[in-house]
Tab-separated table of C-alpha atoms in Angstrom:
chain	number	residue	atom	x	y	z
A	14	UNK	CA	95.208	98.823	95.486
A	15	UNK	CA	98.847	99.592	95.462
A	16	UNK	CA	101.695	99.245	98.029
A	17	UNK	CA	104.559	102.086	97.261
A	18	UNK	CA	107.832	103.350	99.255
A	19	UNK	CA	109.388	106.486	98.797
A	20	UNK	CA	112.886	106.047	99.121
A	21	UNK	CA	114.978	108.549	96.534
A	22	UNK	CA	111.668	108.786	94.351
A	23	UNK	CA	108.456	106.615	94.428
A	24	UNK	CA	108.745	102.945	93.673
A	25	UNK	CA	105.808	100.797	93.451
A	26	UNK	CA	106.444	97.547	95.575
A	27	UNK	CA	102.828	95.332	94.840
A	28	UNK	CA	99.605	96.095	93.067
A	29	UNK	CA	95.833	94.262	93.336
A	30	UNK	CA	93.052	94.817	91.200
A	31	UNK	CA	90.471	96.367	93.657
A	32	UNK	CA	87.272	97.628	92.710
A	33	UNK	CA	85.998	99.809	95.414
A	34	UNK	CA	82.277	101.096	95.773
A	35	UNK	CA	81.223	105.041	97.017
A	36	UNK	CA	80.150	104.963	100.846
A	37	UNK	CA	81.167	101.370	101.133
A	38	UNK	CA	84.133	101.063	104.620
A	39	UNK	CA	86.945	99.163	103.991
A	40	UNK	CA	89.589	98.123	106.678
A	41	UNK	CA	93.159	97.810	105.433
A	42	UNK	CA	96.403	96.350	107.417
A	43	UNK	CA	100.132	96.045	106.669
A	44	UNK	CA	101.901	93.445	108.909
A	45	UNK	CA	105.559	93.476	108.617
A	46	UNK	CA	108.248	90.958	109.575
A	47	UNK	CA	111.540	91.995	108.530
A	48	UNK	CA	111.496	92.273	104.916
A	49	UNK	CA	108.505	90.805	104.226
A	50	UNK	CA	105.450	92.787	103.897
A	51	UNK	CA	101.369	91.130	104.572
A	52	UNK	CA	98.913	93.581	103.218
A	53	UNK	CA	94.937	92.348	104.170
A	54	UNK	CA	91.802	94.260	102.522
A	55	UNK	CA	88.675	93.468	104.768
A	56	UNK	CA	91.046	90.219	106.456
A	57	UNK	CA	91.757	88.798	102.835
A	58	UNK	CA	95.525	88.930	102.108
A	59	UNK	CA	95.823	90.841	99.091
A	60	UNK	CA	99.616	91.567	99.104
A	61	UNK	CA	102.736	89.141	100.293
A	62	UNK	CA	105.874	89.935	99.525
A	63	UNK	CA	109.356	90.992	100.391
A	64	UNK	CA	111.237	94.145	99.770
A	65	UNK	CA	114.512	92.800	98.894
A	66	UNK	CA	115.927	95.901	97.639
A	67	UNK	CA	116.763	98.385	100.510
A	68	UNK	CA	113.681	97.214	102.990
A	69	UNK	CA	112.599	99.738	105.861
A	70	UNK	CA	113.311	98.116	109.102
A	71	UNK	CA	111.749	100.731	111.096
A	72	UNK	CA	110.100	104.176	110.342
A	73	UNK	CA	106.436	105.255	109.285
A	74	UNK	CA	103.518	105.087	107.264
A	75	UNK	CA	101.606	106.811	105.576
A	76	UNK	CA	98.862	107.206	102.753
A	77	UNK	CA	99.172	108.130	99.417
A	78	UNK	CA	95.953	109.242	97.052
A	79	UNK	CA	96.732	110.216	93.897
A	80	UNK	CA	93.347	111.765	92.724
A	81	UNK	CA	90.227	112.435	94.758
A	82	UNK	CA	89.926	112.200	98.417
A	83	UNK	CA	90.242	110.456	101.263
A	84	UNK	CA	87.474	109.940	104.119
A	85	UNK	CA	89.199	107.417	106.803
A	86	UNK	CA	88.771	106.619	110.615
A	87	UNK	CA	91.246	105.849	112.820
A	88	UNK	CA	94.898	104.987	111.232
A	89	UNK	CA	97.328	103.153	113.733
A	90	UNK	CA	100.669	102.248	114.019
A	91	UNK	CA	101.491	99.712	116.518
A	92	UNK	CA	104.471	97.871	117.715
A	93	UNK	CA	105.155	93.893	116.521
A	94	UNK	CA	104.266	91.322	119.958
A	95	UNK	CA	107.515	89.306	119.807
């Protein structure tokens, strides 16, 4: 599992092994803070880290699949509870 930006060409921020399994549903969540991105497969942290280098602040998400295809419920985007 891999966590990318695009910002002036595609830079790969944090990578996991993950091995996933046909039919299986997975539930995947990005928390940021600032800089620092939380990345949770199935409510496991699997990424932790800060983008130092230019960090988005605010903007979107979105998903990237680089062969294949993609079957997915509901993707949300919700504001930070201060």
């Amino acid at each position: 599992i891999r966590l990318v930006k695009r910002l002036e060409g595609l830079h790969l921020l944090s990578e996991a092994p993950f091995t996933w399994q046909l039919d299986e549903e997975y539930e995947l969540s990005l928390t940021t803070q600032g800089d620092r991105l939380i990345g949770r497969l199935n409510g496991q942290t699997v990424v932790d880290m800060r983008d130092t280098i230019r960090p988005f602040l605010s903007g979107a998400a979105g998903l990237v699949i680089e062969s294949g295809r993609l079957d997915c419920g509901e993707v949300a985007v919700t504001p930070a509870y201060v």
